[in-house]
Coordinates of C-alpha atoms in Angstrom, one line a residue:
M11 CA 3.4 -23.1 3.8
G12 CA 4.2 -21.0 0.8
G13 CA 3.8 -17.8 -0.9
A14 CA 1.5 -17.2 -4.1
V15 CA 4.7 -15.5 -5.7
S16 CA 8.4 -16.1 -5.3
A17 CA 10.3 -14.0 -2.9
G18 CA 12.0 -10.9 -4.0
E19 CA 15.6 -9.5 -3.2
D20 CA 14.1 -6.0 -2.6
N21 CA 10.9 -4.2 -2.7
D22 CA 10.9 -3.6 -6.5
E23 CA 11.6 -7.4 -7.1
L24 CA 8.6 -8.2 -4.9
I25 CA 6.5 -5.9 -7.1
D26 CA 7.8 -7.3 -10.2
N27 CA 6.8 -10.6 -9.1
L28 CA 3.4 -9.5 -8.0
K29 CA 2.9 -7.9 -11.5
E30 CA 4.0 -11.1 -13.3
A31 CA 1.4 -13.1 -11.4
Q32 CA -1.3 -10.5 -12.0
Y33 CA -2.0 -9.5 -8.5
I34 CA -1.0 -6.1 -9.4
R35 CA -2.8 -4.8 -12.6
T36 CA -3.0 -1.2 -12.7
E37 CA -0.3 1.6 -12.7
L38 CA -1.8 3.6 -9.8
V39 CA -1.6 0.5 -7.6
E40 CA 2.0 -0.4 -8.9
Q41 CA 3.2 3.0 -8.3
A42 CA 1.8 3.1 -4.7
F43 CA 3.5 -0.4 -3.9
R44 CA 6.8 0.6 -5.3
A45 CA 6.8 4.0 -3.3
V46 CA 6.4 2.4 0.2
D47 CA 9.0 -0.2 1.1
R48 CA 7.4 -3.0 2.9
A49 CA 10.5 -3.7 5.1
D50 CA 10.2 -0.3 6.6
Y51 CA 7.0 -1.8 8.5
Y52 CA 8.8 -4.8 9.8
L53 CA 10.8 -4.8 13.1
E54 CA 14.5 -4.8 12.5
E55 CA 15.2 -8.4 13.5
F56 CA 12.6 -9.6 10.9
K57 CA 13.4 -7.6 7.9
D58 CA 15.0 -10.6 6.1
N59 CA 11.4 -11.8 5.5
A60 CA 10.1 -8.6 4.2
Y61 CA 10.1 -9.4 0.6
K62 CA 8.6 -12.8 0.7
D63 CA 5.1 -13.3 -0.2
L64 CA 4.0 -14.2 3.3
A65 CA 2.0 -12.8 6.3
W66 CA 3.9 -11.8 9.3
K67 CA 2.7 -11.3 12.9
H68 CA 4.7 -10.4 16.1
G69 CA 2.5 -9.8 19.1
N70 CA -0.3 -7.6 18.2
I71 CA 1.5 -6.5 15.0
H72 CA 0.4 -7.9 11.8
L73 CA 1.0 -7.6 8.0
S74 CA -0.9 -9.6 5.5
A75 CA 0.8 -11.2 2.5
P76 CA 1.6 -8.8 -0.3
C77 CA -0.6 -10.5 -2.7
I78 CA -3.6 -10.2 -0.5
Y79 CA -2.9 -6.3 0.0
S80 CA -2.5 -6.0 -3.8
E81 CA -5.9 -7.8 -4.5
V82 CA -7.5 -5.4 -1.9
M83 CA -5.8 -2.3 -3.6
E84 CA -7.0 -3.5 -6.9
A85 CA -10.6 -4.1 -5.8
L86 CA -10.9 -0.8 -4.0
D87 CA -10.6 1.2 -7.2
L88 CA -9.1 4.2 -5.5
Q89 CA -9.1 7.6 -7.1
P90 CA -7.9 10.9 -5.7
G91 CA -10.1 12.9 -3.5
L92 CA -12.0 9.9 -2.0
S93 CA -12.6 9.0 1.5
F94 CA -11.2 5.8 2.9
L95 CA -11.7 3.7 6.2
N96 CA -9.5 1.1 7.1
L97 CA -11.0 -1.3 9.9
G98 CA -7.9 -3.0 11.7
S99 CA -5.4 -0.6 10.2
G100 CA -2.5 -2.2 11.8
T101 CA 0.9 -1.0 10.9
G102 CA -0.4 1.6 8.6
Y103 CA 1.3 0.0 5.6
L104 CA -1.9 -0.2 3.6
S105 CA -3.1 3.1 4.8
S106 CA 0.1 4.8 3.6
M107 CA -0.3 3.2 0.0
V108 CA -3.8 4.3 -0.2
G109 CA -2.8 7.8 0.9
L110 CA -0.6 8.3 -2.0
I111 CA -3.6 7.6 -4.3
L112 CA -6.1 9.6 -2.5
G113 CA -3.9 12.8 -2.6
P114 CA -4.3 15.7 -0.5
F115 CA -8.0 16.3 -0.7
G116 CA -8.9 12.8 0.2
V117 CA -9.8 11.4 3.7
N118 CA -7.9 8.7 5.2
H119 CA -8.9 7.1 8.7
G120 CA -8.1 4.0 10.4
V121 CA -9.5 2.1 13.4
E122 CA -7.3 -0.2 15.3
L123 CA -8.1 -2.4 18.5
H124 CA -4.7 -2.3 20.1
S125 CA -3.1 0.9 21.3
D126 CA 0.4 -0.4 21.1
V127 CA -0.1 -0.9 17.3
I128 CA -1.4 2.6 16.8
E129 CA 1.7 3.7 18.4
Y130 CA 3.8 1.6 16.1
A131 CA 1.9 2.7 13.2
K132 CA 2.3 6.4 13.9
Q133 CA 6.2 5.8 14.4
K134 CA 6.2 4.2 11.0
L135 CA 4.1 6.9 9.3
D136 CA 6.4 9.5 10.8
F137 CA 9.4 7.7 9.4
F138 CA 8.0 7.6 5.9
I139 CA 7.2 11.3 5.9
K140 CA 10.7 12.3 7.2
T141 CA 12.8 10.1 5.1
S142 CA 11.1 8.7 2.0
D143 CA 11.8 10.6 -1.4
S144 CA 8.4 9.0 -2.5
F145 CA 6.5 11.6 -0.2
D146 CA 7.9 14.3 -2.5
K147 CA 6.8 12.4 -5.7
F148 CA 3.2 12.3 -4.5
E149 CA 0.7 14.4 -2.9
F150 CA 0.0 12.5 0.2
C151 CA -3.3 12.0 2.3
E152 CA -2.0 11.4 5.7
P153 CA -3.7 8.7 7.6
S154 CA -5.3 9.3 11.0
F155 CA -5.6 6.3 13.4
V156 CA -8.0 5.9 16.4
T157 CA -8.2 3.3 19.0
G158 CA -11.2 1.0 19.4
N159 CA -13.3 -1.9 18.3
C160 CA -14.5 -1.2 14.7
L161 CA -17.7 -3.0 15.5
E162 CA -18.5 0.0 18.0
I163 CA -18.3 3.0 15.5
S164 CA -20.6 5.8 16.5
P165 CA -23.7 5.7 14.5
D166 CA -23.6 9.3 13.7
C167 CA -20.1 8.9 11.7
S168 CA -19.9 9.9 8.1
Q169 CA -20.1 7.4 5.4
Y170 CA -17.0 6.7 3.3
D171 CA -16.4 6.2 -0.5
R172 CA -14.1 3.2 0.4
V173 CA -13.9 0.8 3.2
Y174 CA -11.6 -2.2 4.0
C175 CA -11.7 -4.7 7.0
G176 CA -8.7 -6.7 7.5
A177 CA -10.2 -9.4 9.8
G178 CA -12.9 -12.0 9.0
V179 CA -16.4 -10.6 9.2
Q180 CA -19.2 -12.8 10.6
K181 CA -22.5 -12.8 8.5
E182 CA -24.3 -11.1 11.3
H183 CA -22.1 -8.0 10.9
E184 CA -22.4 -7.8 7.1
D185 CA -25.1 -5.0 7.2
Y186 CA -23.2 -3.1 9.7
M187 CA -20.3 -2.9 7.3
K188 CA -22.4 -2.0 4.5
N189 CA -23.9 0.9 6.3
L190 CA -20.5 2.6 6.5
L191 CA -20.6 3.2 2.7
K192 CA -21.7 5.9 0.7
V193 CA -24.1 5.3 -2.5
G194 CA -21.5 4.4 -5.2
G195 CA -18.9 3.3 -2.6
I196 CA -17.0 -0.1 -2.4
L197 CA -16.5 -2.3 0.6
V198 CA -13.8 -5.1 0.6
M199 CA -13.7 -7.5 3.3
P200 CA -13.2 -11.2 4.1
L201 CA -16.8 -12.7 4.3
E202 CA -17.6 -16.3 4.7
E203 CA -13.9 -17.4 3.7
K204 CA -14.0 -15.2 0.5
L205 CA -12.2 -11.9 0.1
T206 CA -15.6 -10.1 -1.1
K207 CA -16.0 -6.7 -3.0
I208 CA -19.4 -5.0 -2.4
T209 CA -20.5 -2.0 -4.3
R210 CA -23.4 0.2 -3.0
T211 CA -25.3 0.9 -6.1
G212 CA -28.2 2.5 -4.3
P213 CA -29.8 3.2 -0.9
S214 CA -30.7 -0.4 -0.7
A215 CA -29.1 -1.7 -3.5
W216 CA -25.8 -3.8 -3.6
E217 CA -23.6 -5.7 -5.9
T218 CA -21.4 -8.4 -4.6
K219 CA -18.3 -10.1 -6.1
K220 CA -16.3 -13.0 -4.6
I221 CA -12.6 -12.2 -5.4
L222 CA -10.4 -14.9 -3.7
A223 CA -10.6 -17.8 -1.2
V224 CA -9.3 -16.6 2.2
S225 CA -9.4 -17.3 5.8
F226 CA -8.7 -14.4 8.3
A227 CA -8.7 -14.5 12.0
P228 CA -12.2 -13.3 12.8
L229 CA -13.2 -9.8 14.2
I230 CA -13.0 -9.6 17.9
Q231 CA -16.4 -9.1 19.5
P232 CA -16.9 -6.1 21.8
N233 CA -16.2 -6.8 25.5
H234 CA -18.5 -4.9 27.9
A235 CA -17.6 -6.9 31.0
D236 CA -16.1 -4.0 32.8
S237 CA -18.7 -1.4 32.6
G238 CA -21.5 -3.1 30.8
K239 CA -21.7 -0.2 28.4
S240 CA -20.5 0.2 24.8
R241 CA -17.4 2.2 24.1
L242 CA -18.3 4.1 21.1
V243 CA -15.5 4.8 18.6
H244 CA -15.6 8.4 17.3
L245 CA -13.8 8.8 13.9
P246 CA -11.8 11.8 13.3
P247 CA -13.8 14.9 11.9
V248 CA -13.3 15.8 8.3
A249 CA -11.2 19.1 8.6
V250 CA -10.9 21.8 6.2
R251 CA -7.4 22.5 5.3
S252 CA -5.9 26.0 6.3
L253 CA -5.0 28.6 3.6
Q254 CA -1.4 28.3 4.7
D255 CA -1.5 24.5 3.9
L256 CA -3.2 24.9 0.7
A257 CA -0.7 27.3 -0.4
R258 CA 2.0 24.9 0.3
I259 CA 0.1 22.2 -1.8
A260 CA -0.3 24.6 -4.7
I261 CA 3.5 25.8 -4.6
R262 CA 4.8 22.2 -4.5
G263 CA 2.5 21.3 -7.5
T264 CA 3.6 24.3 -9.4
L265 CA 7.1 23.4 -8.9
K266 CA 6.6 19.8 -9.9
K267 CA 5.1 21.0 -13.2
I268 CA 8.1 23.3 -13.8
I269 CA 10.4 20.2 -13.2
R270 CA 8.6 18.2 -15.6
Q271 CA 8.5 20.8 -18.3
E272 CA 12.5 21.4 -17.7
A273 CA 13.0 17.6 -18.1
M274 CA 10.9 17.4 -21.3
S275 CA 12.7 20.4 -22.7
K276 CA 16.2 19.0 -21.9
N277 CA 15.2 15.5 -23.3
G278 CA 13.4 16.6 -26.4
N279 CA 10.1 15.0 -26.9
G280 CA 9.7 13.4 -23.4
L281 CA 11.5 11.9 -20.5
K282 CA 14.1 9.4 -21.7
N283 CA 13.5 5.9 -20.3
P284 CA 16.1 5.0 -17.5
P285 CA 18.6 2.3 -18.3
K286 CA 17.2 -1.2 -17.4
F287 CA 19.2 -3.4 -15.1
K288 CA 18.3 -7.2 -15.3
R289 CA 17.0 -8.9 -12.4
R290 CA 17.9 -12.4 -11.6
R291 CA 15.7 -14.8 -13.4
T292 CA 13.5 -17.0 -11.5
R293 CA 11.6 -20.0 -12.5
R294 CA 8.2 -20.9 -11.3
R295 CA 6.2 -23.9 -11.8
R296 CA 2.5 -23.8 -12.7
M297 CA 0.6 -24.3 -9.5
E298 CA -3.0 -24.2 -8.0
T299 CA -2.4 -24.3 -4.2
I300 CA -3.7 -23.3 -0.9
V301 CA -1.4 -21.4 1.3
F302 CA -1.5 -21.3 5.1
L303 CA -0.3 -18.2 6.9
D304 CA -0.9 -18.1 10.5
K305 CA -4.6 -17.9 10.6
E306 CA -4.6 -16.2 7.1
V307 CA -5.1 -18.6 4.4
F308 CA -5.4 -17.9 0.7
A309 CA -5.7 -19.8 -2.6
S310 CA -3.2 -19.2 -5.2
R311 CA -4.6 -18.7 -8.8
I312 CA -1.2 -18.3 -10.6
S313 CA -0.7 -20.1 -14.0
N314 CA 3.1 -19.6 -15.0
P315 CA 5.2 -21.0 -17.7
S316 CA 5.5 -24.8 -17.3
D317 CA 8.8 -26.4 -16.8
D318 CA 8.4 -27.9 -20.3
N319 CA 10.0 -24.6 -21.5
N320 CA 13.2 -25.0 -19.5
N321 CA 15.3 -26.2 -22.4
S322 CA 14.6 -23.4 -24.6
E323 CA 15.1 -20.9 -21.6
D324 CA 18.6 -22.5 -20.9
F325 CA 19.5 -21.4 -24.5
E326 CA 18.2 -18.0 -23.8
D327 CA 20.0 -17.8 -20.6
E328 CA 23.3 -18.8 -22.1
G329 CA 23.0 -16.0 -24.6
E330 CA 22.2 -13.4 -21.9
E331 CA 24.9 -14.4 -19.3
E332 CA 27.5 -12.2 -20.9
E333 CA 25.1 -9.2 -21.2
E334 CA 23.8 -9.7 -17.7
T335 CA 27.4 -9.7 -16.3
K336 CA 28.1 -6.4 -18.1
T337 CA 24.9 -4.9 -16.8
S338 CA 25.6 -6.2 -13.2
E339 CA 28.7 -4.2 -13.0
L340 CA 26.8 -1.0 -13.8
K341 CA 25.0 0.5 -10.6
P342 CA 22.1 2.9 -11.2
D343 CA 22.8 6.4 -9.7
P344 CA 20.9 7.2 -6.5
P345 CA 17.6 8.7 -7.2
V346 CA 17.6 12.5 -7.2
N347 CA 14.7 14.4 -5.3
F348 CA 14.2 17.0 -7.8
L349 CA 11.6 18.9 -5.9
R350 CA 13.9 19.2 -2.9
E351 CA 16.6 20.5 -4.9
K352 CA 14.5 23.0 -6.6
V353 CA 12.8 24.1 -3.3
L354 CA 16.3 24.6 -1.8
S355 CA 17.6 26.7 -4.8
L356 CA 14.7 29.2 -4.6
P357 CA 15.5 32.7 -3.1
L358 CA 13.4 32.2 -0.1
P359 CA 14.1 32.5 3.6
D360 CA 15.3 29.1 5.1
P361 CA 12.3 28.6 7.4
L362 CA 9.9 29.1 4.3
K363 CA 11.9 26.6 2.4
Y364 CA 11.8 24.0 5.3
Y365 CA 8.0 24.5 5.6
L366 CA 7.7 23.7 1.9
L367 CA 9.5 20.4 2.5
Y368 CA 7.3 19.5 5.5
Y369 CA 10.7 19.9 7.6
R370 CA 11.9 16.6 6.3
E371 CA 15.2 15.2 7.3
K372 CA 16.1 13.8 3.7

C-alpha cells in the first residue's frame, strides 16, 4: 500500500505535494483545498494519518484519498452559481470544498445512505462554519444532506449542473446517472474501474473521457425486503434566499471590497507577497504504480525527478542549510480575519454585528 504523493506535515504541505504531482492544476481548486483542513474530518484518534495520501474508513465513515478528490474537483470544472449533487456525500469534506467555489447563489445537495454519517457530516459542517477563518474569506454555498439510497432518487427531482458519485457505478446504472444532468452538465463517477467524466452536450448527446484507473466499492443496491416498495429520495427544494440573507451577503461583499482597497492603498500597487517559509525538502522516486486502499484502488501517474539528480541536489541542500535554519526560526504571524475585525469596528448594534458574522465563535 502507498500514496500517490508523499505525506505532508500539515494541510498546506499536502496541497503542495498534490500540486507538484499535477493532481491540483487550477487556482480555484487549490484555494478550496487549502481552505478546508482535511484533518477536521477525521476522528481525533486517527488525525495522525490525515495528511497522508491515503483513503480512510472507520465504520460507515469514509474519506477517499486526497489525489482522488483533487482529480474529481478538477474534472467537475466548478464555477460560481452552479448546482451540484454529491451521491454518497459521506463526511461532507468534498461538499464543503465545492461549496466554497459555488458561492451563495449555487445549489449544493448530498445524498448519503447511512444516517449516522449524515449526523457526522452535519457536525463537521457546523464546526467549519463556526470556527474556520476560511468561511469569511469565501462566499459559501452550504451543503444540504438527505438520507437515502442514491439509486432511488425521485424521478421528478430537478437536474443538476454537476454530479459526482463516490461509489462504483455498474453499467446498468449509467443512463440513470446521466439523466440527473442538465444539458451542458458534467458527471464524474467510477465506471468500469475508471474514474470517468461525462459531459451532456445535448438532450441525447454525451462526451465521455476516462481520467484515471480506480476501483471503488460498488453502489449498494436498494433493498425492498421489508415493504416491497421503493423508498424514494426527495432532494431538498431550491429555495429563494430571503431579503435579509441577501442583504447580509451584499454587506459582507462590500466590506471585503473595502478591505482589499485599503490593503492596496497601504501597500502601493497591490498586496505585498507574504514572506515565504521553506518546507522540508522531500525526494521522490519516479514511479508508475498501483495503489490499493481498502476497496479503493488507483493508479499513480506521477513522473518525478529521478534519483540521478541527487548529487546536484545535495550541493543545493548544503547551500540552503544556513538559510533554512534562519527561516525556520521565524514563525509567521497568525492569520488575521480582516472581515471580522471590520464588522466588529462598525458603529452597529451588537446583534447586527453577530448576524453579519453568522454568530460564529471565532
